[in-house]
Amino acid sequence: QSVLTQPPSVSAAPGQKVTISCSGSSSNIGNYYVSWYQQLPGTAPKLLIYEDNKRPSGIPDRFSGSKSGTSATLGITGLQTGDEADYYCGTWDSNLSPSVFGTGTKVTVL
Amino acid sequence: QVLLVQSGSELKKPGASVKVSCKASGYTLTNNALIWVRQAPEQGLECVGRIDTNTGDPTYAQGFTGRFVFSLDTSVNTAYLQITSLKAEDTAVYYCARFSNSWYYAIDYWGQGTLVTVSS
């Protein structure tokens, strides 16, 4: 029942690039900053991107974020096997719960 | 360093209650709002709600009112999630996590998660 829609899966070969979309509305993405989280198998989520396009220290610049209107995008370049994980967008929503998350996207490195 | 350490896995029968703890270290609990997140097996992340750790004021997400209760014990820098009248569909990993004070709407630290299994 998430209000943020992501593709279920994306895949690419090592060294290639993938992009993950996150579609919302004016009550969430359209008016609030977006974060992105990486969840490696069997672990807790980890912050990858905050305020649409900023990276916390320690996050490589292979990860990038952007936003336009009511959609956001996560890009991963130079894909590595260690990037295989589930990725979630997240933001605030003025109508619903304090935070909302995307449906999640599984990244597979072929 | 900032850590959120949660209590261990729980196995409960339907109708029982469970209380999950989340102990903060490396910072003072009342300095940052806290969020509780549910992840059912093979499912995505779902916000249970948020607690203002300064005032203790909770905000529960739709679908999480009534049986889910947040509380704090600031003397031991710990937050709690209690779930009453457990149902099989409450089976999930529950995470506590901290909202950043520096980055808008970002969740910067997460607990390791607590698996709650509800089964007869």
Tab-separated table of C-alpha atoms in Angstrom:
chain	number	residue	atom	x	y	z
A	1	GLN	CA	0.000	0.000	0.000
A	2	SER	CA	2.942	2.325	-0.619
A	3	VAL	CA	2.224	5.662	-2.256
A	4	LEU	CA	5.628	5.759	-3.948
A	5	THR	CA	5.991	3.493	-6.967
A	6	GLN	CA	9.265	1.896	-8.037
A	7	PRO	CA	10.012	-0.777	-10.646
A	8	PRO	CA	10.241	-4.220	-8.979
A	9	SER	CA	13.633	-4.991	-10.475
A	10	VAL	CA	16.434	-3.693	-12.666
A	11	SER	CA	19.558	-5.449	-13.838
A	12	ALA	CA	22.754	-4.803	-15.723
A	13	ALA	CA	26.202	-6.234	-16.229
A	14	PRO	CA	29.162	-5.271	-14.016
A	15	GLY	CA	30.476	-1.830	-14.879
A	16	GLN	CA	27.213	-0.727	-16.456
A	17	LYS	CA	24.677	1.805	-15.194
A	18	VAL	CA	21.181	1.382	-13.803
A	19	THR	CA	18.540	3.919	-12.894
A	20	ILE	CA	15.666	3.435	-10.495
A	21	SER	CA	12.599	5.628	-10.651
A	22	CYS	CA	10.351	6.628	-7.780
A	23	SER	CA	6.983	8.113	-8.669
A	24	GLY	CA	4.837	9.978	-6.183
A	25	SER	CA	2.577	12.992	-5.967
A	26	SER	CA	2.400	16.601	-4.825
A	27	SER	CA	1.697	15.504	-1.246
A	28	ASN	CA	5.054	13.770	-1.000
A	29	ILE	CA	7.854	13.962	-3.588
A	30	GLY	CA	6.475	17.141	-5.122
A	31	ASN	CA	6.946	19.077	-1.903
A	32	TYR	CA	9.525	17.248	0.177
A	33	TYR	CA	13.094	16.103	-0.157
A	34	VAL	CA	13.674	12.493	-1.172
A	35	SER	CA	16.088	10.034	0.397
A	36	TRP	CA	17.293	6.712	-0.949
A	37	TYR	CA	18.160	3.631	1.101
A	38	GLN	CA	20.104	0.498	0.254
A	39	GLN	CA	19.178	-2.760	1.941
A	40	LEU	CA	21.706	-5.539	1.461
A	41	PRO	CA	20.346	-9.070	1.980
A	42	GLY	CA	19.619	-9.778	5.633
A	43	THR	CA	20.624	-6.333	6.865
A	44	ALA	CA	19.003	-3.081	7.910
A	45	PRO	CA	18.532	-0.288	5.367
A	46	LYS	CA	21.320	2.250	4.980
A	47	LEU	CA	21.056	5.874	3.876
A	48	LEU	CA	22.514	6.404	0.394
A	49	ILE	CA	21.143	9.761	-0.731
A	50	TYR	CA	19.499	12.591	1.186
A	51	GLU	CA	17.827	15.850	0.148
A	52	ASP	CA	17.271	14.536	-3.378
A	53	ASN	CA	20.896	14.420	-4.519
A	54	LYS	CA	23.379	14.589	-1.634
A	55	ARG	CA	25.551	11.739	-0.427
A	56	PRO	CA	26.523	11.081	3.204
A	57	SER	CA	30.235	10.722	3.766
A	58	GLY	CA	31.460	7.285	2.784
A	59	ILE	CA	28.954	6.802	-0.016
A	60	PRO	CA	30.810	6.569	-3.346
A	61	ASP	CA	29.992	9.012	-6.126
A	62	ARG	CA	28.834	6.073	-8.249
A	63	PHE	CA	25.520	6.689	-6.519
A	64	SER	CA	23.563	9.769	-7.550
A	65	GLY	CA	20.084	11.163	-7.045
A	66	SER	CA	17.869	13.578	-8.892
A	67	LYS	CA	14.310	14.827	-8.750
A	68	SER	CA	11.894	16.444	-11.136
A	69	GLY	CA	8.349	17.331	-10.169
A	70	THR	CA	6.762	14.357	-8.467
A	71	SER	CA	9.396	11.805	-9.488
A	72	ALA	CA	12.864	10.991	-8.252
A	73	THR	CA	15.625	8.852	-9.685
A	74	LEU	CA	18.551	6.945	-8.239
A	75	GLY	CA	21.473	6.214	-10.534
A	76	ILE	CA	24.214	3.687	-9.983
A	77	THR	CA	27.188	3.720	-12.322
A	78	GLY	CA	30.085	1.286	-12.521
A	79	LEU	CA	27.838	-1.475	-11.189
A	80	GLN	CA	29.519	-3.942	-8.830
A	81	THR	CA	28.397	-7.296	-7.459
A	82	GLY	CA	28.330	-5.696	-4.018
A	83	ASP	CA	25.573	-3.368	-5.237
A	84	GLU	CA	23.117	-6.252	-5.411
A	85	ALA	CA	20.477	-5.153	-2.944
A	86	ASP	CA	17.003	-3.730	-2.556
A	87	TYR	CA	16.712	0.026	-2.951
A	88	TYR	CA	13.973	2.192	-1.492
A	89	CYS	CA	13.059	5.815	-1.942
A	90	GLY	CA	11.552	7.622	1.008
A	91	THR	CA	10.134	10.993	1.885
A	92	TRP	CA	7.527	12.803	3.945
A	93	ASP	CA	3.828	12.861	3.093
A	94	SER	CA	1.514	15.661	4.163
A	95	ASN	CA	-1.594	13.455	3.997
A	96	LEU	CA	-0.461	10.083	5.265
A	97	SER	CA	2.038	8.631	7.676
A	98	PRO	CA	5.039	10.623	8.879
A	99	SER	CA	7.248	8.893	6.363
A	100	VAL	CA	6.479	6.967	3.225
A	101	PHE	CA	8.655	4.541	1.354
A	102	GLY	CA	8.732	3.300	-2.179
A	103	THR	CA	7.726	-0.210	-3.157
A	104	GLY	CA	11.375	-1.172	-3.472
A	105	THR	CA	13.568	-2.207	-6.390
A	106	LYS	CA	15.826	-5.228	-6.506
A	107	VAL	CA	19.083	-4.596	-8.332
A	108	THR	CA	20.709	-7.627	-9.937
A	109	VAL	CA	24.203	-7.621	-11.372
A	110	LEU	CA	24.239	-10.025	-14.298
B	1	GLN	CA	29.556	6.386	17.254
B	2	VAL	CA	25.766	6.381	16.949
B	3	LEU	CA	24.178	3.000	17.503
B	4	LEU	CA	20.618	1.790	17.855
B	5	VAL	CA	20.573	-1.660	19.413
B	6	GLN	CA	17.302	-3.551	19.430
B	7	SER	CA	16.112	-6.458	21.531
B	8	GLY	CA	16.188	-10.013	20.233
B	9	SER	CA	13.734	-12.067	18.217
B	10	GLU	CA	10.348	-12.881	19.693
B	11	LEU	CA	7.960	-15.781	19.132
B	12	LYS	CA	4.451	-15.049	20.318
B	13	LYS	CA	1.034	-16.652	20.090
B	14	PRO	CA	-1.908	-14.847	18.507
B	15	GLY	CA	-3.571	-12.535	21.003
B	16	ALA	CA	-0.409	-12.010	23.058
B	17	SER	CA	1.614	-8.803	23.366
B	18	VAL	CA	5.225	-7.986	22.613
B	19	LYS	CA	7.481	-5.095	23.556
B	20	VAL	CA	10.504	-4.335	21.394
B	21	SER	CA	13.258	-2.138	22.787
B	22	CYS	CA	15.617	0.189	20.962
B	23	LYS	CA	18.594	1.439	22.975
B	24	ALA	CA	20.422	4.474	21.646
B	25	SER	CA	24.093	5.062	22.266
B	26	GLY	CA	26.529	7.658	21.019
B	27	TYR	CA	23.916	10.390	21.268
B	28	THR	CA	21.049	11.455	23.527
B	29	LEU	CA	17.767	9.850	22.526
B	30	THR	CA	15.772	13.045	23.023
B	31	ASN	CA	17.841	14.935	20.454
B	32	ASN	CA	16.323	13.231	17.401
B	33	ALA	CA	12.862	12.032	16.436
B	34	LEU	CA	12.543	8.284	16.032
B	35	ILE	CA	10.665	6.224	13.484
B	36	TRP	CA	9.483	2.628	13.659
B	37	VAL	CA	9.399	0.683	10.391
B	38	ARG	CA	7.873	-2.705	9.649
B	39	GLN	CA	9.101	-5.131	7.023
B	40	ALA	CA	6.943	-8.219	6.529
B	41	PRO	CA	8.613	-11.312	5.055
B	42	GLU	CA	9.747	-10.659	1.489
B	43	GLN	CA	7.991	-7.282	1.551
B	44	GLY	CA	9.015	-3.639	1.496
B	45	LEU	CA	9.439	-1.028	4.184
B	46	GLU	CA	6.349	0.363	5.883
B	47	CYS	CA	6.239	3.221	8.360
B	48	VAL	CA	4.573	2.276	11.640
B	49	GLY	CA	4.915	5.811	12.971
B	50	ARG	CA	7.109	8.430	14.477
B	51	ILE	CA	7.756	9.618	18.015
B	52	ASP	CA	8.936	13.065	19.031
B	53	THR	CA	11.482	11.948	21.628
B	54	ASN	CA	11.550	15.404	23.187
B	55	THR	CA	7.862	15.492	24.082
B	56	GLY	CA	6.990	11.797	23.798
B	57	ASP	CA	4.286	12.737	21.296
B	58	PRO	CA	3.592	9.814	18.912
B	59	THR	CA	2.185	9.863	15.404
B	60	TYR	CA	0.933	6.542	14.132
B	61	ALA	CA	0.609	5.726	10.466
B	62	GLN	CA	-2.708	4.667	8.981
B	63	GLY	CA	-3.357	1.057	9.878
B	64	PHE	CA	-1.209	1.210	12.995
B	65	THR	CA	-3.537	2.886	15.446
B	66	GLY	CA	-4.895	1.126	18.493
B	67	ARG	CA	-2.646	-1.918	18.900
B	68	PHE	CA	0.717	-0.210	18.393
B	69	VAL	CA	2.124	1.966	21.166
B	70	PHE	CA	5.397	3.904	21.320
B	71	SER	CA	7.039	4.790	24.602
B	72	LEU	CA	10.326	6.118	25.950
B	73	ASP	CA	12.527	5.674	28.983
B	74	THR	CA	14.908	8.579	28.694
B	75	SER	CA	16.750	7.531	31.860
B	76	VAL	CA	18.187	4.601	29.901
B	77	ASN	CA	18.133	6.251	26.461
B	78	THR	CA	15.683	3.640	25.188
B	79	ALA	CA	12.557	3.642	23.044
B	80	TYR	CA	9.931	0.921	22.944
B	81	LEU	CA	7.342	-0.419	20.545
B	82	GLN	CA	4.558	-2.443	22.098
B	83	ILE	CA	2.114	-4.410	19.974
B	84	THR	CA	-0.965	-5.867	21.636
B	85	SER	CA	-3.500	-8.467	20.458
B	86	LEU	CA	-0.940	-9.891	18.062
B	87	LYS	CA	-2.105	-11.353	14.753
B	88	ALA	CA	-0.325	-13.606	12.303
B	89	GLU	CA	-0.031	-10.683	9.885
B	90	ASP	CA	2.079	-8.793	12.456
B	91	THR	CA	4.889	-11.232	11.717
B	92	ALA	CA	7.696	-9.022	10.470
B	93	VAL	CA	11.029	-7.434	11.221
B	94	TYR	CA	10.564	-4.178	13.109
B	95	TYR	CA	13.226	-1.505	12.832
B	96	CYS	CA	13.750	1.584	14.926
B	97	ALA	CA	15.594	4.373	13.168
B	98	ARG	CA	16.608	7.947	13.778
B	99	PHE	CA	15.649	11.055	11.822
B	100	SER	CA	18.592	13.253	10.996
B	101	ASN	CA	18.656	16.736	12.493
B	102	SER	CA	20.895	17.939	9.688
B	103	TRP	CA	19.202	16.541	6.580
B	104	TYR	CA	15.535	17.078	5.862
B	105	TYR	CA	13.347	13.956	6.220
B	106	ALA	CA	16.366	11.631	6.063
B	107	ILE	CA	16.713	8.606	8.321
B	108	ASP	CA	20.405	8.426	9.085
B	109	TYR	CA	20.781	5.521	11.533
B	110	TRP	CA	18.882	2.257	11.798
B	111	GLY	CA	18.695	-0.455	14.412
B	112	GLN	CA	19.549	-3.992	13.388
B	113	GLY	CA	15.887	-5.043	13.408
B	114	THR	CA	13.822	-7.321	15.632
B	115	LEU	CA	11.993	-10.297	14.152
B	116	VAL	CA	8.560	-10.791	15.685
B	117	THR	CA	6.917	-14.071	14.745
B	118	VAL	CA	3.267	-14.656	15.585
B	119	SER	CA	2.266	-18.278	15.386
B	120	SER	CA	0.138	-20.718	17.306
